Amino acid sequence: MGNNKQMTRLMLSAAIAGILMSATAMAQDSTQDTSATNAPATARKSPQRKAADAKETTNLQQVVVTGSATGVKKIDASYTLTTATAEQIKLANPKSTADLLKIAPGLWPESTGGQTGANIEIAGFPGGGDAPYFSTQMMGSPLYGMPTLSFFETTSIFRLDDTVERVEILQGGPSVVFGDGQIGATANFILKQGTEVPSGSIGVTYGSENLKRVDGFFGFPVAENWYGSVGGFYRDSDGVRDPQFPADKGGQFTATLTHDSDRGTMMLYARALNDKNQFITPIPLIQNGTDNFSAYPGFDPLKDTYNSKYIQHVFLAGYPGGGTNADLANGRGAKMNFFGGNFDYDLGNGWTISDKFLIDAGDVDTNALFSGSNPATLNDELYNTPSSQGGFGLPAGSATATYAGPGGGGAVDPNQSVIHQGWWYIHKHLKNINNDFRLSKEIFEGNTLTAGVYLAHYTMDDKWALGNQMLMTNTPNARPIMVSYNDGGTTKQLTDNQGFLDNGGYNITERGVATNKAFYLSDSWRIGQWLFDASARLENQDASNTVCNLTNVDLDGNPLTLYNNGVPVCNGTFARTNYDKTHTSWTVGANYQLADNMSVYVRGNKGVHFGDFDNAIRGFTTGNTAPLQKIQNIEAGFKYQSELVYADISVYHKQFNGLTYQPTDGAGKPVGTAQLYGSDSKGINLSGTLTPVENLKLSLVANYLDGHYTHNSSCFIFTNVVTGETGCAPINGKQLQRQPKVRYMFTPSYRIPFAWGDVTAFVTYTHVGPHTQDQSGLQQLGTYHTYDFGVIANIEQNWQVRLQGTNITNELGLTESNSRIFGTAVSGGVILARPLEGREINFQVKYLF
């Protein structure tokens, strides 16, 4: 098995390197004229030429394809839209695909959990976990039929590399009608394609976290009017939080084939992703007051993790089907294959057609620790801590505790700080196919009507092993502990020989099948300086979810092995829930172009969020599923650009209803009765750049949010597994969870031209304002700020060197606390939380041809 993995890694690296070396030779041997004057008007341009053209085009004149029927200039787009080129993506210093979303005002990805599995918050959208109101698209096609599932959000199956030409990030507005009808935000990644002249790049990166990475891209002509491209990356990294095994390991390969004709374009693309990523669980910190945090003794909050070689390999006896081996190094990774295509054609007489399709399938597994109770000394955990706070309540002095796992043996000091955490494994196999067909007709000059049909069919096959509480040292790179005790002369095993206190609390199989069918109409009408648009979408989601029923079983028939005496396992029967909902969404917008470089707009829209397999379907019965979540949004904006100033400002008022609160226990199992509530939010988004002198730019991305919960005059019942507290927390008027009231990024940059090229240096200051953990507002997470930097040198025509770093001042800031609990997460002054990673610096050398 290990040899196969090594061979795969070598083949991928060799393929990338071999293709790129061949591409370099082809580029050098090419005798084609590369001058713009000799190239046909319809010829595809090299990336270098595209960059030169971009300098002659203002941001507001860029044509964007996301959120419109046929494409629209940015100055005419009557909605909040952020775009970034390949170079601008790199300048943002994104730690992951999700982390890139920070360039859009109002979007706040929590990147403290690792490369994948991010929580993505959108200002005014009451989320709090995963990414229910965010969709990832590639070439305009959604990557999966639902934006999120338990242990899955769509950025987890997309990696940034040099095959990406640009990204368009749309918030609200017409996104409720097009694509998958996302009411929140959509990031559409546009791939690089082949060029008339062979061109590309190869780059090598080394990072302070022992990152080793190779990136490459090559675009080339195949035949007359046919173009191809290949590219991808491979990397291996210990991570800033070193788990004693590779934190991030894997790669991605992408290929495209494009055909141009006088009347249209056809483009096919394929992508293979195989990447393993450490999922980072919260670590202990000291909380002083309501929102002041400091290091916990023995833990560096900037670089430590519980993950270790000692707890890396386990056997999970409660996993459906008789148990399974699991490996923490597999993390929250993805092994996915994609195949898609876009076709655009002019039929003449004002008729055009457009079709986009995507087929993808693969595994998106999770191997990770999930927080349990707060730490305590071994002696207290065994004898003194109440069971409501995770204690065991054994007879005084009765226990024997020794180290388990690799290098095990030896007694554990009774004063050793310990903790028990869930070692969860979720196998998730996904399949997806979707198609978006559009037919447009110019009814009369300035007016275009578009009719479209969106179809998606997708499945989910899961096996879960949740719970699996492992007793371990409360130390970086933790070691597992096994415990037995004497009860009246009888020896009982509290844990197994791996340190597990149980063999799972929620061991299920789950299969979801769904089909979405949508029909939409969109009309765009230009009258002088005005551009009006109106669109409506009628969509049906027909889904079913089948979950095995559980029966508690003594796995080994031995009452003295306490860890497996009552393990819930599938009993051969199933609960099936059918979910069939239909709803209409609409949007209306008006844009007025005050001048060639200035416009104002207003827009209103209403949209709907259908339930996913795990939220609103699993745990409910047919006919009694959670209601549709609905939003209404009114926004207005102003766009302006001159040589001195670029400004894109919007204001909004968003109202939600149909939100559901479902209490869960420490294993993530639904308990109690769900409650409904809503929210009301007002805010401002701003993107701007000031260029006071040549080569100096001062850029700002900022948002202000006044959002709170509504429509629930009662309170949310909860049991806090950390403090043992039970209560009922009112939520009306409380700040939206995990969403800062204020967030901004300020980036001054300066470009210094030289005879041999140029050097650009920048620093980004980010401020994140007050934010809270959950709807109760009982756990404050404070404020923080960070500094990132970059220095990029372009040398002659072919070389680029860049040095970039994040959190260079080692700021301690929190994005979330223990998400398994409701209410305060502090016990004895200690909180489990996810802090920012410490300083990370990367150096890259790239050759462009």
PDB file of N, CA and C in Angstrom, residues 706-791:
ATOM      1  N   ASP A 706     -24.739  45.046  11.675  1.00  0.00           N
ATOM      2  CA  ASP A 706     -25.629  45.122  12.828  1.00  0.00           C
ATOM      3  C   ASP A 706     -26.690  44.046  12.620  1.00  0.00           C
ATOM      4  N   GLY A 707     -26.389  42.837  13.135  1.00  0.00           N
ATOM      5  CA  GLY A 707     -27.291  41.704  12.920  1.00  0.00           C
ATOM      6  C   GLY A 707     -27.664  41.047  14.238  1.00  0.00           C
ATOM      7  N   HIS A 708     -28.922  40.630  14.367  1.00  0.00           N
ATOM      8  CA  HIS A 708     -29.367  39.995  15.602  1.00  0.00           C
ATOM      9  C   HIS A 708     -30.474  38.993  15.296  1.00  0.00           C
ATOM     10  N   TYR A 709     -30.752  38.114  16.263  1.00  0.00           N
ATOM     11  CA  TYR A 709     -31.773  37.086  16.104  1.00  0.00           C
ATOM     12  C   TYR A 709     -33.154  37.638  16.441  1.00  0.00           C
ATOM     13  N   THR A 710     -34.157  37.058  15.789  1.00  0.00           N
ATOM     14  CA  THR A 710     -35.542  37.514  15.967  1.00  0.00           C
ATOM     15  C   THR A 710     -36.485  36.306  15.962  1.00  0.00           C
ATOM     16  N   HIS A 711     -37.770  36.587  16.151  1.00  0.00           N
ATOM     17  CA  HIS A 711     -38.852  35.613  15.972  1.00  0.00           C
ATOM     18  C   HIS A 711     -38.757  34.408  16.908  1.00  0.00           C
ATOM     19  N   ASN A 712     -38.233  34.616  18.113  1.00  0.00           N
ATOM     20  CA  ASN A 712     -38.289  33.546  19.111  1.00  0.00           C
ATOM     21  C   ASN A 712     -38.343  34.205  20.485  1.00  0.00           C
ATOM     22  N   SER A 713     -39.526  34.263  21.039  1.00  0.00           N
ATOM     23  CA  SER A 713     -39.710  34.944  22.320  1.00  0.00           C
ATOM     24  C   SER A 713     -39.463  34.023  23.509  1.00  0.00           C
ATOM     25  N   SER A 714     -39.168  32.744  23.231  1.00  0.00           N
ATOM     26  CA  SER A 714     -38.899  31.816  24.339  1.00  0.00           C
ATOM     27  C   SER A 714     -37.382  31.747  24.560  1.00  0.00           C
ATOM     28  N   CYS A 715     -36.832  30.559  24.734  1.00  0.00           N
ATOM     29  CA  CYS A 715     -35.403  30.409  24.953  1.00  0.00           C
ATOM     30  C   CYS A 715     -34.973  29.032  24.468  1.00  0.00           C
ATOM     31  N   PHE A 716     -33.669  28.861  24.287  1.00  0.00           N
ATOM     32  CA  PHE A 716     -33.128  27.592  23.820  1.00  0.00           C
ATOM     33  C   PHE A 716     -32.666  26.759  25.024  1.00  0.00           C
ATOM     34  N   ILE A 717     -33.253  25.572  25.165  1.00  0.00           N
ATOM     35  CA  ILE A 717     -32.871  24.672  26.260  1.00  0.00           C
ATOM     36  C   ILE A 717     -31.540  24.018  25.922  1.00  0.00           C
ATOM     37  N   PHE A 718     -30.645  23.943  26.903  1.00  0.00           N
ATOM     38  CA  PHE A 718     -29.341  23.344  26.644  1.00  0.00           C
ATOM     39  C   PHE A 718     -28.797  22.696  27.908  1.00  0.00           C
ATOM     40  N   THR A 719     -27.876  21.740  27.695  1.00  0.00           N
ATOM     41  CA  THR A 719     -27.069  21.154  28.756  1.00  0.00           C
ATOM     42  C   THR A 719     -25.621  21.313  28.350  1.00  0.00           C
ATOM     43  N   ASN A 720     -24.851  21.989  29.169  1.00  0.00           N
ATOM     44  CA  ASN A 720     -23.456  22.279  28.863  1.00  0.00           C
ATOM     45  C   ASN A 720     -22.588  21.151  29.419  1.00  0.00           C
ATOM     46  N   VAL A 721     -21.949  20.379  28.508  1.00  0.00           N
ATOM     47  CA  VAL A 721     -21.169  19.221  28.949  1.00  0.00           C
ATOM     48  C   VAL A 721     -19.833  19.632  29.557  1.00  0.00           C
ATOM     49  N   VAL A 722     -19.454  20.885  29.424  1.00  0.00           N
ATOM     50  CA  VAL A 722     -18.199  21.364  30.020  1.00  0.00           C
ATOM     51  C   VAL A 722     -18.423  21.813  31.455  1.00  0.00           C
ATOM     52  N   THR A 723     -19.452  22.624  31.661  1.00  0.00           N
ATOM     53  CA  THR A 723     -19.696  23.168  33.003  1.00  0.00           C
ATOM     54  C   THR A 723     -20.697  22.338  33.801  1.00  0.00           C
ATOM     55  N   GLY A 724     -21.422  21.456  33.120  1.00  0.00           N
ATOM     56  CA  GLY A 724     -22.482  20.706  33.787  1.00  0.00           C
ATOM     57  C   GLY A 724     -23.761  21.498  33.930  1.00  0.00           C
ATOM     58  N   GLU A 725     -23.770  22.733  33.469  1.00  0.00           N
ATOM     59  CA  GLU A 725     -24.916  23.620  33.616  1.00  0.00           C
ATOM     60  C   GLU A 725     -26.044  23.221  32.667  1.00  0.00           C
ATOM     61  N   THR A 726     -27.253  23.299  33.141  1.00  0.00           N
ATOM     62  CA  THR A 726     -28.437  23.194  32.310  1.00  0.00           C
ATOM     63  C   THR A 726     -29.174  24.515  32.396  1.00  0.00           C
ATOM     64  N   GLY A 727     -29.782  24.898  31.290  1.00  0.00           N
ATOM     65  CA  GLY A 727     -30.459  26.179  31.322  1.00  0.00           C
ATOM     66  C   GLY A 727     -31.280  26.398  30.077  1.00  0.00           C
ATOM     67  N   CYS A 728     -31.790  27.610  29.964  1.00  0.00           N
ATOM     68  CA  CYS A 728     -32.583  28.003  28.808  1.00  0.00           C
ATOM     69  C   CYS A 728     -32.191  29.437  28.474  1.00  0.00           C
ATOM     70  N   ALA A 729     -31.568  29.623  27.314  1.00  0.00           N
ATOM     71  CA  ALA A 729     -30.994  30.922  26.961  1.00  0.00           C
ATOM     72  C   ALA A 729     -31.883  31.657  25.968  1.00  0.00           C
ATOM     73  N   PRO A 730     -32.340  32.876  26.293  1.00  0.00           N
ATOM     74  CA  PRO A 730     -33.080  33.669  25.314  1.00  0.00           C
ATOM     75  C   PRO A 730     -32.137  34.151  24.208  1.00  0.00           C
ATOM     76  N   ILE A 731     -32.656  34.269  22.978  1.00  0.00           N
ATOM     77  CA  ILE A 731     -31.792  34.674  21.860  1.00  0.00           C
ATOM     78  C   ILE A 731     -32.258  35.947  21.167  1.00  0.00           C
ATOM     79  N   ASN A 732     -33.496  36.360  21.355  1.00  0.00           N
ATOM     80  CA  ASN A 732     -33.978  37.561  20.678  1.00  0.00           C
ATOM     81  C   ASN A 732     -33.069  38.746  20.982  1.00  0.00           C
ATOM     82  N   GLY A 733     -32.616  39.408  19.916  1.00  0.00           N
ATOM     83  CA  GLY A 733     -31.760  40.583  20.077  1.00  0.00           C
ATOM     84  C   GLY A 733     -30.285  40.272  20.231  1.00  0.00           C
ATOM     85  N   LYS A 734     -29.904  38.995  20.301  1.00  0.00           N
ATOM     86  CA  LYS A 734     -28.488  38.637  20.456  1.00  0.00           C
ATOM     87  C   LYS A 734     -27.749  38.747  19.115  1.00  0.00           C
ATOM     88  N   GLN A 735     -26.480  39.127  19.180  1.00  0.00           N
ATOM     89  CA  GLN A 735     -25.636  39.265  17.995  1.00  0.00           C
ATOM     90  C   GLN A 735     -25.528  37.933  17.251  1.00  0.00           C
ATOM     91  N   LEU A 736     -25.544  37.997  15.913  1.00  0.00           N
ATOM     92  CA  LEU A 736     -25.385  36.793  15.113  1.00  0.00           C
ATOM     93  C   LEU A 736     -24.071  36.108  15.463  1.00  0.00           C
ATOM     94  N   GLN A 737     -24.136  34.803  15.710  1.00  0.00           N
ATOM     95  CA  GLN A 737     -22.966  34.072  16.170  1.00  0.00           C
ATOM     96  C   GLN A 737     -21.848  34.063  15.133  1.00  0.00           C
ATOM     97  N   ARG A 738     -20.607  34.124  15.652  1.00  0.00           N
ATOM     98  CA  ARG A 738     -19.385  33.970  14.886  1.00  0.00           C
ATOM     99  C   ARG A 738     -19.231  35.030  13.781  1.00  0.00           C
ATOM    100  N   GLN A 739     -19.996  36.118  13.844  1.00  0.00           N
ATOM    101  CA  GLN A 739     -19.889  37.156  12.823  1.00  0.00           C
ATOM    102  C   GLN A 739     -19.435  38.458  13.463  1.00  0.00           C
ATOM    103  N   PRO A 740     -18.237  38.917  13.126  1.00  0.00           N
ATOM    104  CA  PRO A 740     -17.742  40.169  13.710  1.00  0.00           C
ATOM    105  C   PRO A 740     -18.631  41.347  13.313  1.00  0.00           C
ATOM    106  N   LYS A 741     -18.804  42.255  14.255  1.00  0.00           N
ATOM    107  CA  LYS A 741     -19.544  43.471  13.920  1.00  0.00           C
ATOM    108  C   LYS A 741     -18.770  44.323  12.920  1.00  0.00           C
ATOM    109  N   VAL A 742     -17.438  44.302  13.060  1.00  0.00           N
ATOM    110  CA  VAL A 742     -16.571  45.063  12.160  1.00  0.00           C
ATOM    111  C   VAL A 742     -15.416  44.174  11.732  1.00  0.00           C
ATOM    112  N   ARG A 743     -15.120  44.179  10.455  1.00  0.00           N
ATOM    113  CA  ARG A 743     -13.923  43.499   9.961  1.00  0.00           C
ATOM    114  C   ARG A 743     -13.368  44.310   8.803  1.00  0.00           C
ATOM    115  N   TYR A 744     -12.052  44.511   8.794  1.00  0.00           N
ATOM    116  CA  TYR A 744     -11.457  45.207   7.643  1.00  0.00           C
ATOM    117  C   TYR A 744     -10.024  44.755   7.421  1.00  0.00           C
ATOM    118  N   MET A 745      -9.603  44.844   6.171  1.00  0.00           N
ATOM    119  CA  MET A 745      -8.222  44.589   5.760  1.00  0.00           C
ATOM    120  C   MET A 745      -7.700  45.825   5.042  1.00  0.00           C
ATOM    121  N   PHE A 746      -6.601  46.364   5.545  1.00  0.00           N
ATOM    122  CA  PHE A 746      -5.980  47.537   4.937  1.00  0.00           C
ATOM    123  C   PHE A 746      -4.613  47.136   4.393  1.00  0.00           C
ATOM    124  N   THR A 747      -4.385  47.388   3.099  1.00  0.00           N
ATOM    125  CA  THR A 747      -3.156  46.940   2.443  1.00  0.00           C
ATOM    126  C   THR A 747      -2.499  48.079   1.688  1.00  0.00           C
ATOM    127  N   PRO A 748      -1.447  48.685   2.244  1.00  0.00           N
ATOM    128  CA  PRO A 748      -0.615  49.589   1.455  1.00  0.00           C
ATOM    129  C   PRO A 748       0.415  48.767   0.664  1.00  0.00           C
ATOM    130  N   SER A 749       0.607  49.116  -0.602  1.00  0.00           N
ATOM    131  CA  SER A 749       1.593  48.435  -1.434  1.00  0.00           C
ATOM    132  C   SER A 749       2.339  49.452  -2.281  1.00  0.00           C
ATOM    133  N   TYR A 750       3.579  49.127  -2.585  1.00  0.00           N
ATOM    134  CA  TYR A 750       4.392  50.045  -3.393  1.00  0.00           C
ATOM    135  C   TYR A 750       5.187  49.238  -4.414  1.00  0.00           C
ATOM    136  N   ARG A 751       5.132  49.686  -5.649  1.00  0.00           N
ATOM    137  CA  ARG A 751       5.866  49.043  -6.746  1.00  0.00           C
ATOM    138  C   ARG A 751       7.057  49.914  -7.137  1.00  0.00           C
ATOM    139  N   ILE A 752       8.229  49.272  -7.182  1.00  0.00           N
ATOM    140  CA  ILE A 752       9.459  49.978  -7.549  1.00  0.00           C
ATOM    141  C   ILE A 752       9.934  49.437  -8.891  1.00  0.00           C
ATOM    142  N   PRO A 753       9.886  50.241  -9.956  1.00  0.00           N
ATOM    143  CA  PRO A 753      10.343  49.760 -11.262  1.00  0.00           C
ATOM    144  C   PRO A 753      11.862  49.853 -11.391  1.00  0.00           C
ATOM    145  N   PHE A 754      12.442  48.882 -12.069  1.00  0.00           N
ATOM    146  CA  PHE A 754      13.863  48.868 -12.380  1.00  0.00           C
ATOM    147  C   PHE A 754      14.026  48.562 -13.864  1.00  0.00           C
ATOM    148  N   ALA A 755      15.248  48.731 -14.347  1.00  0.00           N
ATOM    149  CA  ALA A 755      15.519  48.432 -15.751  1.00  0.00           C
ATOM    150  C   ALA A 755      15.316  46.952 -16.052  1.00  0.00           C
ATOM    151  N   TRP A 756      15.535  46.100 -15.056  1.00  0.00           N
ATOM    152  CA  TRP A 756      15.437  44.646 -15.243  1.00  0.00           C
ATOM    153  C   TRP A 756      14.078  44.078 -14.851  1.00  0.00           C
ATOM    154  N   GLY A 757      13.149  44.924 -14.356  1.00  0.00           N
ATOM    155  CA  GLY A 757      11.844  44.433 -13.925  1.00  0.00           C
ATOM    156  C   GLY A 757      11.236  45.328 -12.870  1.00  0.00           C
ATOM    157  N   ASP A 758      10.663  44.764 -11.838  1.00  0.00           N
ATOM    158  CA  ASP A 758      10.068  45.564 -10.771  1.00  0.00           C
ATOM    159  C   ASP A 758       9.979  44.745  -9.504  1.00  0.00           C
ATOM    160  N   VAL A 759       9.826  45.465  -8.374  1.00  0.00           N
ATOM    161  CA  VAL A 759       9.629  44.847  -7.064  1.00  0.00           C
ATOM    162  C   VAL A 759       8.411  45.502  -6.421  1.00  0.00           C
ATOM    163  N   THR A 760       7.496  44.689  -5.934  1.00  0.00           N
ATOM    164  CA  THR A 760       6.315  45.180  -5.232  1.00  0.00           C
ATOM    165  C   THR A 760       6.327  44.646  -3.813  1.00  0.00           C
ATOM    166  N   ALA A 761       6.127  45.534  -2.853  1.00  0.00           N
ATOM    167  CA  ALA A 761       6.077  45.149  -1.444  1.00  0.00           C
ATOM    168  C   ALA A 761       4.746  45.601  -0.849  1.00  0.00           C
ATOM    169  N   PHE A 762       4.188  44.789   0.044  1.00  0.00           N
ATOM    170  CA  PHE A 762       2.925  45.159   0.670  1.00  0.00           C
ATOM    171  C   PHE A 762       2.856  44.606   2.082  1.00  0.00           C
ATOM    172  N   VAL A 763       2.011  45.231   2.883  1.00  0.00           N
ATOM    173  CA  VAL A 763       1.670  44.750   4.222  1.00  0.00           C
ATOM    174  C   VAL A 763       0.153  44.829   4.355  1.00  0.00           C
ATOM    175  N   THR A 764      -0.467  43.775   4.894  1.00  0.00           N
ATOM    176  CA  THR A 764      -1.914  43.764   5.117  1.00  0.00           C
ATOM    177  C   THR A 764      -2.202  43.722   6.611  1.00  0.00           C
ATOM    178  N   TYR A 765      -2.918  44.726   7.068  1.00  0.00           N
ATOM    179  CA  TYR A 765      -3.383  44.779   8.460  1.00  0.00           C
ATOM    180  C   TYR A 765      -4.845  44.365   8.475  1.00  0.00           C
ATOM    181  N   THR A 766      -5.179  43.342   9.255  1.00  0.00           N
ATOM    182  CA  THR A 766      -6.553  42.855   9.360  1.00  0.00           C
ATOM    183  C   THR A 766      -7.056  43.037  10.785  1.00  0.00           C
ATOM    184  N   HIS A 767      -8.232  43.604  10.900  1.00  0.00           N
ATOM    185  CA  HIS A 767      -8.881  43.771  12.210  1.00  0.00           C
ATOM    186  C   HIS A 767     -10.186  42.996  12.217  1.00  0.00           C
ATOM    187  N   VAL A 768     -10.384  42.174  13.225  1.00  0.00           N
ATOM    188  CA  VAL A 768     -11.632  41.423  13.415  1.00  0.00           C
ATOM    189  C   VAL A 768     -12.247  41.864  14.727  1.00  0.00           C
ATOM    190  N   GLY A 769     -13.468  42.382  14.644  1.00  0.00           N
ATOM    191  CA  GLY A 769     -14.128  42.942  15.814  1.00  0.00           C
ATOM    192  C   GLY A 769     -14.797  41.898  16.686  1.00  0.00           C
ATOM    193  N   PRO A 770     -15.573  42.320  17.679  1.00  0.00           N
ATOM    194  CA  PRO A 770     -16.198  41.400  18.633  1.00  0.00           C
ATOM    195  C   PRO A 770     -17.077  40.370  17.942  1.00  0.00           C
ATOM    196  N   HIS A 771     -16.944  39.115  18.368  1.00  0.00           N
ATOM    197  CA  HIS A 771     -17.781  38.047  17.839  1.00  0.00           C
ATOM    198  C   HIS A 771     -18.022  37.020  18.937  1.00  0.00           C
ATOM    199  N   THR A 772     -19.096  36.250  18.783  1.00  0.00           N
ATOM    200  CA  THR A 772     -19.531  35.321  19.817  1.00  0.00           C
ATOM    201  C   THR A 772     -19.585  33.901  19.268  1.00  0.00           C
ATOM    202  N   GLN A 773     -19.663  32.918  20.188  1.00  0.00           N
ATOM    203  CA  GLN A 773     -19.619  31.515  19.770  1.00  0.00           C
ATOM    204  C   GLN A 773     -20.953  30.997  19.241  1.00  0.00           C
ATOM    205  N   ASP A 774     -22.046  31.251  19.932  1.00  0.00           N
ATOM    206  CA  ASP A 774     -23.323  30.664  19.507  1.00  0.00           C
ATOM    207  C   ASP A 774     -24.456  31.654  19.711  1.00  0.00           C
ATOM    208  N   GLN A 775     -25.685  31.191  19.480  1.00  0.00           N
ATOM    209  CA  GLN A 775     -26.843  32.083  19.527  1.00  0.00           C
ATOM    210  C   GLN A 775     -27.072  32.693  20.901  1.00  0.00           C
ATOM    211  N   SER A 776     -26.586  32.045  21.950  1.00  0.00           N
ATOM    212  CA  SER A 776     -26.823  32.556  23.299  1.00  0.00           C
ATOM    213  C   SER A 776     -26.022  33.816  23.592  1.00  0.00           C
ATOM    214  N   GLY A 777     -24.884  33.996  22.917  1.00  0.00           N
ATOM    215  CA  GLY A 777     -24.003  35.125  23.190  1.00  0.00           C
ATOM    216  C   GLY A 777     -23.276  35.012  24.509  1.00  0.00           C
ATOM    217  N   LEU A 778     -23.356  33.836  25.166  1.00  0.00           N
ATOM    218  CA  LEU A 778     -22.738  33.671  26.485  1.00  0.00           C
ATOM    219  C   LEU A 778     -21.220  33.507  26.411  1.00  0.00           C
ATOM    220  N   GLN A 779     -20.715  33.073  25.241  1.00  0.00           N
ATOM    221  CA  GLN A 779     -19.279  32.905  25.092  1.00  0.00           C
ATOM    222  C   GLN A 779     -18.745  33.926  24.098  1.00  0.00           C
ATOM    223  N   GLN A 780     -18.087  34.953  24.638  1.00  0.00           N
ATOM    224  CA  GLN A 780     -17.461  35.966  23.802  1.00  0.00           C
ATOM    225  C   GLN A 780     -16.106  35.462  23.307  1.00  0.00           C
ATOM    226  N   LEU A 781     -15.756  35.839  22.064  1.00  0.00           N
ATOM    227  CA  LEU A 781     -14.487  35.399  21.467  1.00  0.00           C
ATOM    228  C   LEU A 781     -13.515  36.551  21.249  1.00  0.00           C
ATOM    229  N   GLY A 782     -13.903  37.750  21.643  1.00  0.00           N
ATOM    230  CA  GLY A 782     -12.966  38.867  21.643  1.00  0.00           C
ATOM    231  C   GLY A 782     -12.717  39.468  20.276  1.00  0.00           C
ATOM    232  N   THR A 783     -11.649  40.237  20.193  1.00  0.00           N
ATOM    233  CA  THR A 783     -11.209  40.874  18.957  1.00  0.00           C
ATOM    234  C   THR A 783      -9.741  40.522  18.727  1.00  0.00           C
ATOM    235  N   TYR A 784      -9.275  40.733  17.503  1.00  0.00           N
ATOM    236  CA  TYR A 784      -7.851  40.541  17.237  1.00  0.00           C
ATOM    237  C   TYR A 784      -7.457  41.261  15.951  1.00  0.00           C
ATOM    238  N   HIS A 785      -6.170  41.364  15.718  1.00  0.00           N
ATOM    239  CA  HIS A 785      -5.648  41.933  14.478  1.00  0.00           C
ATOM    240  C   HIS A 785      -4.410  41.158  14.059  1.00  0.00           C
ATOM    241  N   THR A 786      -4.150  41.130  12.764  1.00  0.00           N
ATOM    242  CA  THR A 786      -2.969  40.430  12.240  1.00  0.00           C
ATOM    243  C   THR A 786      -2.262  41.289  11.205  1.00  0.00           C
ATOM    244  N   TYR A 787      -0.993  40.947  10.973  1.00  0.00           N
ATOM    245  CA  TYR A 787      -0.202  41.543   9.903  1.00  0.00           C
ATOM    246  C   TYR A 787       0.300  40.437   8.977  1.00  0.00           C
ATOM    247  N   ASP A 788       0.068  40.601   7.680  1.00  0.00           N
ATOM    248  CA  ASP A 788       0.642  39.747   6.649  1.00  0.00           C
ATOM    249  C   ASP A 788       1.547  40.614   5.772  1.00  0.00           C
ATOM    250  N   PHE A 789       2.435  39.989   5.007  1.00  0.00           N
ATOM    251  CA  PHE A 789       3.320  40.788   4.157  1.00  0.00           C
ATOM    252  C   PHE A 789       3.673  40.010   2.894  1.00  0.00           C
ATOM    253  N   GLY A 790       4.223  40.719   1.942  1.00  0.00           N
ATOM    254  CA  GLY A 790       4.703  40.084   0.720  1.00  0.00           C
ATOM    255  C   GLY A 790       5.696  40.977  -0.005  1.00  0.00           C
ATOM    256  N   VAL A 791       6.676  40.356  -0.659  1.00  0.00           N
ATOM    257  CA  VAL A 791       7.623  41.042  -1.539  1.00  0.00           C
ATOM    258  C   VAL A 791       7.719  40.196  -2.805  1.00  0.00           C
TER     259      VAL A 791
END
